Amino acid sequence: MHKGCVIRVGDLGEFGVIQRISGRLSQGAQVLLGPGDDAAVLAAPDGRVVVTTDLLIEGRHFRRDWSSGYDIGRKAAAQNLSDVVAMGADPTAIVVGLGLPADTAVAWLEALTDGFRDECALVGASVAGGDIARSDIVVLGVTALGDLGGRPPVTRAGARPGDVVAVAGRLGYAAAGLALLEGGRGTQTHHPVPGEAAAGRVALIDAHRRPQPAYAQGPEAARLGATAMLDVSDGLLQDLGHIAEAAGVGLVLDPAALPIPEIIAEAAAELGADPLDWVLTGGDDHALAATFPDGVRLPPYWTPIGRVVAGHDVQVEGHTRTKGGWDHFRG
Amino acid sequence: MHKGCVIRVGDLGEFGVIQRISGRLSQGAQVLLGPGDDAAVLAAPDGRVVVTTDLLIEGRHFRRDWSSGYDIGRKAAAQNLSDVVAMGADPTAIVVGLGLPADTAVAWLEALTDGFRDECALVGASVAGGDIARSDIVVLGVTALGDLGGRPPVTRAGARPGDVVAVAGRLGYAAAGLALLEGGRGTQTHHPVPGEAAAGRVALIDAHRRPQPAYAQGPEAARLGATAMLDVSDGLLQDLGHIAEAAGVGLVLDPAALPIPEIIAEAAAELGADPLDWVLTGGDDHALAATFPDGVRLPPYWTPIGRVVAGHDVQVEGHTRTKGGWDHFRG
């Protein structure tokens, strides 16, 4: 029987699974004690440590028929590492709680592990530990840690009237890719059938599966003196709303500064959607949005998109659009 | 309609829920930036940080009809804080990923939050941040951090032949309490009906609901020069097996040094169970097991129970019992 050829996590048991995972990882210099004990020990040379956690639940945050194990690992790591750089810190490690059905293929779990490992490697971080539990669906509890390197953390509260609002990284790509998947344009795990899919469509769906956060720009923004910063995870307008609220200011965005990439315009035309909607309210690309004192010379990766003003909330010039985005209980 | 009187998390939405939770928390001095930003910032005065994570899934690790929200919060925090002290570190904070059904009563969530907060307060730690996601069942991803205060971490690998094996904290209580619940002896959320339940039975069921880890004894053991230490979460024999394996030694336990508490003996008689089984293989009490150099004067809270020898595995003198415990995929 072919079914017997697939090794399942239930065949290996908890400790066998842990051994398989640990064997695929290597530990960076900042991991003083890695997996296998009650806890990991990480270097925290700054004397402060940045920590953030996210829970990802199958069917809510990912689908195993839309994304490979590898992609899911990459994305789950990315969204946490992005929160660390959004404080202006350098990520050092993640720890991962894995809830897995007993019939999960070990090969899928290995791909997931490789995804975590490879995404961490992009920023010099390690998978330093974790926990395994049996679950009816796949659940990922990811916690990322980082070091501030002597810099003050860049919070959401420091924006001041007169500051420039700028973004680094992609906006709208992942939302367009998700809309393509939801519209039935490519349901295969890895790629849509090439013959029927434009390259742009593949790129957008890949953007949904594996975001490309603007990792280097987080610590860079801190060094440039950013007054506020956050990771865009729920949509640009909604997330900038958090800066407006925390800092007690208003933000005015210039829509002309947010050009719609050609591949997003094409996908919107195909699906009859509004491309600006994806750019302004789509999450999951993990761009960084920050405010900088007027006059700061921004490196080319940063795009100025507006201004901080006295007032409250986020306005898009010439539009009556209100902030939208994703609320996990009402969305 | 009475149903309308209960506020559900779906009524408040994600940000309303976060506001409710944050309002019940206060932050210790080691929390430099608490909930509400992309990440928290904690003091790490030692220059190293201890980190551990656990995933708790409804129906596997807890039942809402057997434990209150408050008890589940206490227990979920306890099992992670216990991992931190088992390294010899002082816990500083936890962060929590919450997966919640939309119809979860806000009062239940508030009780859960209070449980996290109050358990952390026992060790001077804070709930410094978290994440909320919608889920069909309750899922808790808990990560605890700690500071080593200049001490080396106490790993599992340092035990040497001639060392004394000792335990601090309870053994067998939680397993007996769980057996009572599974045997139908007390299914109410808070307490069995007093008239029909002996005080001992209540105490055991409470021990299952809210473990009492030997928090102070972790850093104490490190200061006393413990050569190895761990948190007993899967059963004494199985967990000591991890020390045997990591250190390449054998452990010989004296069963006479492990007296069976009267209330455990009574519960075993009632259920026709072997009380030594609960003591040797029951998890969830989060006792600490450690090895100390021969001649170290152990404070009274530590009970010597055996010796480290050349060899491998864990033996109980006069018994052929092999190590048992809980394997999350085969158990």
XYZ file of C-alpha atoms in Angstrom:
662
model
C 0.000 0.000 0.000
C 1.296 3.434 -0.908
C -0.085 4.959 2.257
C 2.419 2.907 4.246
C 5.324 4.598 2.470
C 4.593 7.980 4.036
C 6.099 8.413 7.490
C 3.720 10.264 9.792
C 4.621 12.191 12.927
C 2.581 9.640 14.903
C 4.983 6.942 13.704
C 7.990 8.744 15.160
C 6.451 9.906 18.420
C 7.189 13.195 20.142
C 10.891 12.682 20.770
C 11.522 11.202 17.339
C 9.870 14.233 15.794
C 11.960 16.615 17.887
C 15.100 14.774 16.815
C 14.141 15.060 13.146
C 13.510 18.774 13.477
C 16.613 19.556 15.517
C 18.780 17.739 12.986
C 17.746 20.239 10.305
C 18.680 23.300 12.334
C 21.952 24.992 13.063
C 22.481 27.589 15.748
C 24.019 31.008 15.321
C 26.541 32.496 17.733
C 23.817 34.348 19.620
C 22.250 31.015 20.677
C 24.172 30.040 23.804
C 22.003 26.969 24.449
C 19.775 25.599 21.710
C 16.973 23.022 21.552
C 16.859 20.060 23.944
C 16.652 21.545 27.415
C 13.843 23.135 29.456
C 14.594 26.450 27.785
C 16.990 28.055 25.339
C 19.553 30.669 26.342
C 20.204 33.564 23.965
C 22.737 36.350 24.016
C 21.164 39.727 24.810
C 24.205 41.981 24.481
C 22.137 45.157 24.574
C 20.854 44.354 28.078
C 17.310 44.564 26.709
C 15.426 42.039 24.625
C 12.621 42.595 22.124
C 9.937 39.893 22.070
C 6.823 39.340 19.986
C 4.512 36.386 19.494
C 1.896 35.304 16.953
C -0.472 32.391 16.767
C -1.203 30.963 13.302
C -4.096 28.586 12.890
C -4.774 26.360 9.912
C -7.810 27.490 7.929
C -7.586 31.020 9.392
C -4.033 32.088 8.611
C -2.961 29.494 6.074
C -4.294 26.568 4.062
C -2.219 23.476 3.452
C -3.762 23.108 -0.022
C -2.741 26.670 -0.967
C 0.729 26.796 0.564
C 3.467 24.214 0.976
C 4.892 23.378 4.400
C 8.014 25.272 3.390
C 6.030 28.393 2.470
C 4.016 28.241 5.682
C 7.238 28.080 7.713
C 8.730 30.996 5.794
C 5.616 33.111 6.265
C 5.108 32.297 9.950
C 8.712 33.234 10.695
C 8.527 36.330 8.475
C 5.555 37.888 10.189
C 7.254 37.632 13.583
C 10.714 38.693 12.438
C 9.060 41.673 10.782
C 7.574 42.733 14.127
C 11.063 42.665 15.629
C 12.642 44.836 12.918
C 9.666 47.199 13.188
C 10.986 48.080 16.664
C 14.338 48.897 15.075
C 15.908 45.710 16.465
C 17.970 42.920 14.910
C 16.237 39.520 15.228
C 18.292 36.904 17.098
C 16.068 33.827 17.293
C 12.593 32.374 17.160
C 11.029 29.617 19.255
C 8.096 27.680 17.830
C 5.194 25.805 19.376
C 3.900 23.234 16.877
C 0.447 21.706 17.125
C 0.274 18.820 14.660
C -2.212 16.108 13.703
C -0.685 12.644 14.259
C -1.147 11.875 10.549
C 0.971 14.853 9.428
C 3.598 13.615 6.980
C 7.093 13.945 8.418
C 8.217 15.291 5.043
C 5.722 18.159 5.418
C 7.054 18.910 8.904
C 10.624 18.857 7.618
C 9.686 21.323 4.888
C 8.005 23.537 7.501
C 11.167 23.402 9.611
C 13.308 24.306 6.611
C 10.997 27.252 5.953
C 11.421 28.546 9.508
C 15.179 28.020 9.298
C 15.648 29.672 5.903
C 13.544 32.724 6.714
C 15.488 33.190 9.970
C 18.744 32.844 8.057
C 17.821 35.933 5.988
C 18.276 38.039 9.106
C 20.970 35.990 10.837
C 18.543 34.494 13.361
C 18.165 30.873 14.503
C 15.344 28.522 15.465
C 16.461 28.115 19.078
C 13.764 25.882 20.535
C 10.147 24.874 20.606
C 7.414 22.563 21.729
C 5.349 19.884 20.017
C 1.763 18.990 20.815
C -0.856 16.852 19.155
C -3.698 18.832 17.621
C -6.560 18.182 15.203
C -5.344 20.987 12.950
C -1.944 22.571 12.438
C -1.310 25.372 14.942
C 1.880 27.436 15.004
C 2.833 29.578 17.968
C 5.840 31.611 16.911
C 7.814 33.922 19.191
C 10.654 36.058 17.871
C 13.332 37.841 19.883
C 15.705 40.602 18.943
C 18.473 42.888 20.122
C 18.323 46.680 19.943
C 22.071 47.168 19.534
C 22.062 50.183 21.815
C 19.301 51.984 19.910
C 16.052 53.163 21.535
C 13.063 51.059 20.408
C 10.970 52.777 17.733
C 7.418 52.680 19.081
C 4.148 53.855 17.536
C 3.819 56.838 19.817
C 6.616 59.130 18.663
C 5.153 60.611 15.446
C 4.965 64.436 15.523
C 3.192 66.924 13.244
C 5.511 67.836 10.383
C 7.073 64.356 10.178
C 7.217 62.579 6.841
C 5.307 59.284 6.494
C 7.187 56.684 4.447
C 6.913 53.005 3.615
C 9.487 50.369 2.748
C 8.553 47.088 1.122
C 5.597 45.861 -0.833
C 1.958 46.850 -0.468
C -0.988 45.037 -2.030
C 0.930 42.089 -3.469
C -0.155 39.486 -0.945
C -3.750 40.726 -0.959
C -3.850 40.447 -4.756
C -2.345 36.950 -4.555
C -4.889 35.872 -1.981
C -7.712 37.277 -4.124
C -6.390 35.257 -7.070
C -6.355 32.086 -4.956
C -9.836 32.803 -3.599
C -11.010 33.426 -7.145
C -9.830 29.970 -8.112
C -6.841 31.294 -10.121
C -4.275 28.762 -9.055
C -5.062 26.284 -6.310
C -2.013 24.028 -6.685
C 0.256 23.987 -3.696
C 3.293 25.377 -5.436
C 2.358 27.164 -8.608
C -0.601 27.596 -10.882
C -0.368 25.703 -14.160
C 2.165 27.813 -16.135
C 0.267 27.645 -19.410
C -2.771 29.397 -18.072
C -1.105 31.755 -15.663
C 0.699 34.961 -16.396
C 4.041 35.447 -14.685
C 2.549 38.344 -12.745
C -0.119 36.121 -11.333
C 2.508 33.645 -10.149
C 4.462 36.452 -8.521
C 1.398 37.714 -6.657
C 0.426 34.273 -5.418
C 4.022 33.716 -4.320
C 3.845 37.051 -2.490
C 0.874 35.721 -0.538
C 2.713 32.491 0.237
C 6.081 34.014 1.146
C 6.068 37.689 2.098
C 9.298 39.606 1.632
C 9.472 41.930 4.628
C 11.747 44.943 4.475
C 14.020 43.439 7.141
C 17.076 45.647 6.700
C 14.982 48.807 6.708
C 13.828 48.374 10.335
C 17.193 48.896 12.064
C 18.057 51.345 9.271
C 15.020 53.482 10.106
C 16.005 53.459 13.773
C 19.492 54.689 12.841
C 17.931 57.395 10.647
C 15.966 58.664 13.629
C 12.487 57.359 12.775
C 10.013 58.779 15.288
C 7.475 55.937 14.906
C 7.387 52.645 13.022
C 5.280 49.544 12.615
C 4.921 46.441 10.533
C 1.988 46.645 8.088
C 0.152 43.397 8.766
C -3.530 44.356 8.742
C -3.514 46.934 5.949
C -1.747 50.294 5.561
C -4.666 52.517 6.583
C -5.610 50.459 9.617
C -2.039 50.116 10.801
C -1.199 53.791 10.274
C -4.320 54.406 12.347
C -2.448 52.802 15.263
C 0.331 55.386 14.915
C -2.260 58.189 14.721
C -3.927 56.912 17.878
C -0.768 56.144 19.861
C 0.874 59.471 18.972
C -2.273 61.627 19.080
C -1.765 62.922 15.552
C -3.339 62.803 12.114
C -1.769 61.357 8.985
C -2.509 62.624 5.482
C -1.493 60.369 2.596
C -0.950 61.377 -1.018
C -2.439 58.626 -3.197
C -0.274 59.705 -6.128
C 2.755 58.679 -4.067
C 1.379 55.158 -3.967
C 1.609 54.060 -7.594
C -0.181 50.824 -8.432
C 2.317 48.238 -9.742
C 1.426 46.930 -13.201
C 0.939 43.325 -12.066
C -1.479 44.447 -9.370
C -3.438 46.546 -11.866
C -3.656 43.524 -14.186
C -4.886 41.190 -11.468
C -7.456 43.769 -10.353
C -8.737 44.097 -13.910
C -9.010 40.306 -14.187
C -10.979 40.008 -10.943
C -12.947 43.246 -11.252
C -11.373 44.532 -8.038
C -10.092 47.983 -7.015
C -6.285 47.799 -6.966
C -5.973 50.768 -4.570
C -8.054 48.752 -2.108
C -5.362 46.078 -2.017
C -2.603 48.654 -1.589
C -4.376 50.609 1.159
C -6.092 47.826 3.078
C -4.342 44.566 2.167
C -2.247 42.951 4.861
C 0.340 40.210 4.846
C 3.113 41.884 2.810
C 4.787 43.071 6.021
C 5.985 46.362 4.649
C 7.300 48.814 7.206
C 5.590 52.167 7.713
C 7.472 54.838 9.601
C 7.529 58.535 10.338
C 10.726 60.563 10.077
C 11.613 64.110 11.080
C 11.253 66.486 8.150
C 14.571 66.856 6.344
C 15.889 63.354 6.994
C 17.484 62.116 3.777
C 15.678 58.822 3.130
C 17.569 56.063 1.316
C 15.919 55.007 -1.979
C 14.190 51.972 -0.459
C 11.894 54.283 1.492
C 8.964 55.912 -0.340
C 7.522 59.091 1.213
C 3.728 58.835 1.050
C 2.436 61.599 3.269
C 2.700 63.862 6.275
C 1.940 63.838 9.972
C -0.435 66.667 10.930
C -2.135 67.938 14.049
C -5.430 66.103 14.365
C -6.362 62.477 14.366
C -6.959 59.490 12.095
C -5.663 58.764 8.601
C -6.866 60.613 5.515
C -6.161 59.897 1.880
C -6.068 63.193 -0.031
C -8.957 63.542 -2.443
C -10.676 60.416 -1.152
C -13.451 59.850 1.328
C -12.251 56.336 1.859
C -12.193 55.381 5.516
C -9.793 52.987 7.040
C -10.518 49.361 6.443
C -8.557 46.201 6.882
C -8.919 43.070 8.839
C -10.450 42.575 12.246
C -9.947 39.001 13.356
C -13.331 38.646 15.018
C -15.487 40.762 12.769
C -13.689 40.458 9.453
C -33.167 36.567 26.239
C -30.493 35.594 28.735
C -28.052 34.741 25.972
C -27.889 38.417 25.100
C -26.580 39.277 28.564
C -23.287 37.485 28.036
C -20.702 39.592 26.215
C -18.735 37.467 23.747
C -15.312 38.228 22.322
C -16.952 38.473 18.885
C -19.043 41.385 20.203
C -15.949 43.384 21.172
C -13.775 42.582 18.159
C -10.035 42.086 18.239
C -9.040 45.538 19.465
C -11.807 45.680 22.043
C -10.651 42.344 23.400
C -7.031 43.498 23.585
C -8.142 46.616 25.466
C -10.079 44.522 27.986
C -7.113 42.255 28.587
C -4.506 45.026 28.816
C -6.629 46.858 31.351
C -6.304 43.922 33.762
C -2.522 43.798 33.603
C 0.201 45.815 35.238
C 3.828 45.799 34.211
C 6.825 45.188 36.428
C 10.001 47.245 36.283
C 11.658 44.721 33.971
C 9.061 45.475 31.265
C 10.457 48.509 29.459
C 7.673 48.511 26.846
C 4.503 46.521 27.445
C 1.505 45.500 25.315
C 0.322 47.653 22.421
C 3.243 47.876 19.998
C 4.730 45.466 17.441
C 6.775 43.863 20.214
C 7.506 44.224 23.900
C 10.886 45.290 25.261
C 12.184 43.609 28.412
C 15.218 44.255 30.565
C 17.884 41.558 30.213
C 20.432 42.777 32.750
C 22.429 39.555 32.628
C 23.195 40.041 28.918
C 21.619 36.660 28.246
C 17.949 35.737 28.128
C 16.276 32.413 28.870
C 13.273 31.597 26.660
C 10.830 28.694 26.548
C 7.517 28.145 24.809
C 4.568 25.775 25.136
C 1.434 25.269 23.122
C -1.723 24.285 25.052
C -4.702 23.025 23.140
C -8.224 22.625 24.439
C -9.220 18.990 24.820
C -5.570 17.873 24.909
C -4.066 19.954 27.695
C -7.138 21.297 29.423
C -10.911 21.059 29.413
C -13.119 24.052 29.974
C -15.646 21.886 31.829
C -12.969 20.638 34.249
C -11.045 23.853 34.850
C -12.122 27.479 35.099
C -10.600 30.132 32.852
C -8.681 31.383 35.855
C -7.222 27.951 36.576
C -6.273 27.411 32.927
C -4.413 30.737 32.912
C -2.615 29.875 36.148
C -1.596 26.460 34.844
C -0.499 27.626 31.388
C 1.706 30.300 32.950
C 2.994 27.901 35.611
C 4.262 25.280 33.220
C 6.311 27.845 31.317
C 7.598 29.745 34.338
C 8.650 26.399 35.774
C 10.785 25.737 32.684
C 12.538 29.062 33.256
C 13.348 28.387 36.916
C 14.518 24.885 35.930
C 17.411 26.622 34.121
C 18.248 28.410 37.369
C 16.848 31.699 36.051
C 14.417 34.259 37.448
C 11.328 34.663 35.229
C 10.781 38.201 33.970
C 7.752 38.024 31.677
C 5.481 35.925 29.529
C 3.876 36.696 26.181
C 0.715 34.875 25.182
C -0.868 33.954 21.855
C -4.590 33.409 22.348
C -6.719 31.443 19.884
C -10.353 31.981 20.844
C -13.766 31.030 19.458
C -15.826 34.151 18.699
C -18.484 32.994 21.166
C -16.047 32.856 24.093
C -17.518 34.808 26.996
C -15.473 37.914 27.758
C -15.803 37.065 31.463
C -14.028 33.748 30.796
C -11.246 35.552 28.952
C -10.890 38.051 31.783
C -10.588 35.176 34.259
C -7.961 33.553 32.031
C -6.049 36.845 31.941
C -6.227 37.162 35.718
C -4.879 33.621 35.990
C -1.893 34.443 33.791
C -1.308 37.667 35.716
C -1.591 36.137 39.201
C 0.670 33.174 38.438
C 3.285 35.537 37.003
C 3.000 37.734 40.088
C 4.140 34.781 42.238
C 7.579 35.083 40.662
C 7.619 38.837 40.025
C 6.987 38.416 36.291
C 4.554 40.300 34.031
C 2.319 39.513 31.062
C 4.173 41.770 28.633
C 2.322 41.167 25.373
C 0.502 38.791 23.116
C -1.608 38.115 20.092
C -5.268 37.244 19.520
C -6.632 35.055 16.759
C -9.972 33.480 16.046
C -10.012 29.710 16.455
C -12.623 26.963 16.710
C -11.158 25.813 20.012
C -9.145 27.598 22.668
C -5.412 27.519 21.902
C -2.780 29.090 24.154
C 0.773 29.726 22.969
C 2.737 30.789 26.012
C 6.358 31.952 25.947
C 8.245 32.734 29.149
C 11.514 34.650 29.498
C 13.952 34.874 32.350
C 17.218 36.331 33.563
C 20.130 34.247 34.851
C 21.432 36.899 37.257
C 25.025 36.116 36.394
C 24.695 32.376 37.071
C 25.490 29.696 34.480
C 22.345 27.982 33.163
C 21.723 24.588 34.777
C 21.286 22.215 31.850
C 20.465 18.509 31.776
C 23.950 17.470 30.743
C 26.031 18.207 33.839
C 25.133 15.267 36.122
C 28.205 13.213 37.191
C 28.493 9.834 38.912
C 28.447 10.331 42.664
C 25.998 13.260 42.513
C 22.876 13.218 44.659
C 19.491 13.200 42.905
C 16.910 15.369 44.662
C 13.439 16.711 44.004
C 11.631 19.837 45.162
C 7.872 20.205 44.934
C 4.988 17.817 44.578
C 4.913 14.515 42.731
C 1.775 12.547 41.885
C -0.759 15.105 43.061
C -1.872 16.337 39.656
C -1.959 12.809 38.217
C -4.169 11.665 41.093
C -6.416 14.702 40.584
C -6.712 14.014 36.878
C -7.540 10.345 37.589
C -10.289 11.493 39.959
C -11.730 13.776 37.276
C -11.473 11.050 34.636
C -13.158 8.656 37.075
C -16.098 11.040 37.334
C -15.182 12.139 40.875
C -15.913 15.830 40.512
C -16.763 17.302 37.140
C -17.885 20.757 38.247
C -15.735 23.560 36.969
C -14.644 24.836 40.332
C -15.037 22.207 42.989
C -16.719 18.864 43.458
C -19.872 19.020 45.604
C -18.421 19.343 49.129
C -20.816 16.904 50.767
C -19.661 13.989 48.697
C -16.003 14.874 48.370
C -13.256 14.414 50.905
C -10.953 17.384 51.430
C -8.075 15.332 50.036
C -9.942 14.743 46.830
C -10.550 18.478 46.458
C -6.871 19.151 47.081
C -5.797 16.656 44.419
C -8.209 17.994 41.817
C -7.021 21.506 42.645
C -3.452 20.280 42.164
C -4.392 19.179 38.652
C -6.053 22.527 37.953
C -3.371 24.745 39.438
C 0.075 23.197 39.860
C 2.336 24.696 42.506
C 5.815 24.629 40.965
C 8.822 24.910 43.228
C 9.652 28.337 41.800
C 12.111 29.572 44.416
C 14.046 26.302 44.338
C 15.234 26.742 40.742
C 17.524 29.739 41.243
C 18.324 28.324 44.709
C 19.585 25.073 43.157
C 21.741 27.054 40.741
C 23.276 28.947 43.659
C 23.872 25.639 45.498
C 25.834 24.363 42.501
C 23.310 21.957 40.973
C 25.019 20.042 38.153
C 21.784 19.303 36.247
C 18.133 20.266 36.646
C 14.801 19.997 34.900
C 11.136 20.598 35.383
C 9.167 17.355 35.873
C 6.378 17.726 33.347
C 6.032 14.270 31.776
C 6.677 12.089 34.851
C 9.691 11.710 37.142
C 11.155 8.580 35.540
C 10.789 9.802 31.980
C 12.168 13.243 32.765
C 15.110 11.919 34.799
C 15.756 9.751 31.735
C 16.509 12.974 29.862
C 19.233 13.831 32.400
C 20.623 10.276 32.117
C 20.727 10.582 28.342
C 22.072 14.140 28.135
C 24.781 13.515 30.744
C 25.621 9.926 29.730
C 25.000 8.569 33.235
C 22.653 6.276 35.126
C 20.344 7.270 37.953
C 19.344 4.919 40.786
C 16.359 5.950 42.864
C 15.456 4.733 46.360
C 11.672 4.228 46.427
C 11.674 4.487 50.238
C 12.817 8.089 49.806
C 9.608 8.776 47.890
C 6.932 8.351 50.544
C 3.357 8.257 49.266
C 1.347 11.151 50.739
C -1.750 9.987 52.617
C -4.203 11.781 50.315
C -2.634 10.118 47.271
C -2.819 6.691 48.923
C -6.509 7.293 49.715
C -7.336 8.341 46.157
C -5.453 5.323 44.775
C -7.417 2.998 47.052
C -10.683 4.592 45.928
C -9.823 4.181 42.245
C -7.951 0.870 42.517
C -4.783 2.524 41.187
C -1.115 2.158 42.128
C -0.115 5.339 43.973
C 3.599 4.850 43.188
C 2.649 4.967 39.521
C 1.319 8.492 39.940
C 4.443 9.568 41.850
C 6.903 8.041 39.380
C 5.146 8.671 36.080
C 2.568 11.419 36.674
C 3.310 14.767 35.077
C 1.836 18.213 35.544
C 2.947 18.950 39.129
C 6.050 20.744 37.809
C 8.346 19.617 40.570
C 12.032 20.265 39.998
C 14.475 17.370 39.788
C 18.166 18.152 40.109
C 21.538 16.592 40.751
C 23.978 18.069 43.259
C 27.607 17.329 44.047
C 27.902 14.899 46.967
C 28.257 16.826 50.197
C 26.156 19.848 49.244
C 23.975 20.695 52.221
C 20.463 20.707 50.756
C 17.876 23.030 52.288
C 14.832 21.192 53.703
C 12.656 21.797 50.645
C 14.849 19.406 48.656
C 14.347 15.644 49.145
C 17.276 13.397 48.187
C 15.863 10.433 46.295
C 18.854 8.690 44.734
C 22.289 8.745 43.220
C 23.945 9.327 39.869
C 26.023 6.290 38.811
C 28.148 5.279 35.851
C 25.871 3.639 33.292
C 22.655 4.710 31.664
C 18.912 4.998 32.217
C 16.926 5.300 35.439
C 16.469 2.402 37.876
C 14.233 2.201 40.908
C 15.922 0.008 43.536
C 14.105 -3.286 44.071
C 11.765 -2.655 41.156
C 11.774 -3.809 37.559
C 9.601 -0.897 36.620
C 10.743 0.795 33.430
C 10.293 4.402 32.691
C 6.846 5.457 31.626
C 5.157 8.781 31.232
C 3.490 10.662 28.528
C 4.347 10.757 24.853
C 2.173 13.290 23.073
C 1.765 11.244 19.917
C 1.672 7.741 21.281
C 0.299 8.312 24.770
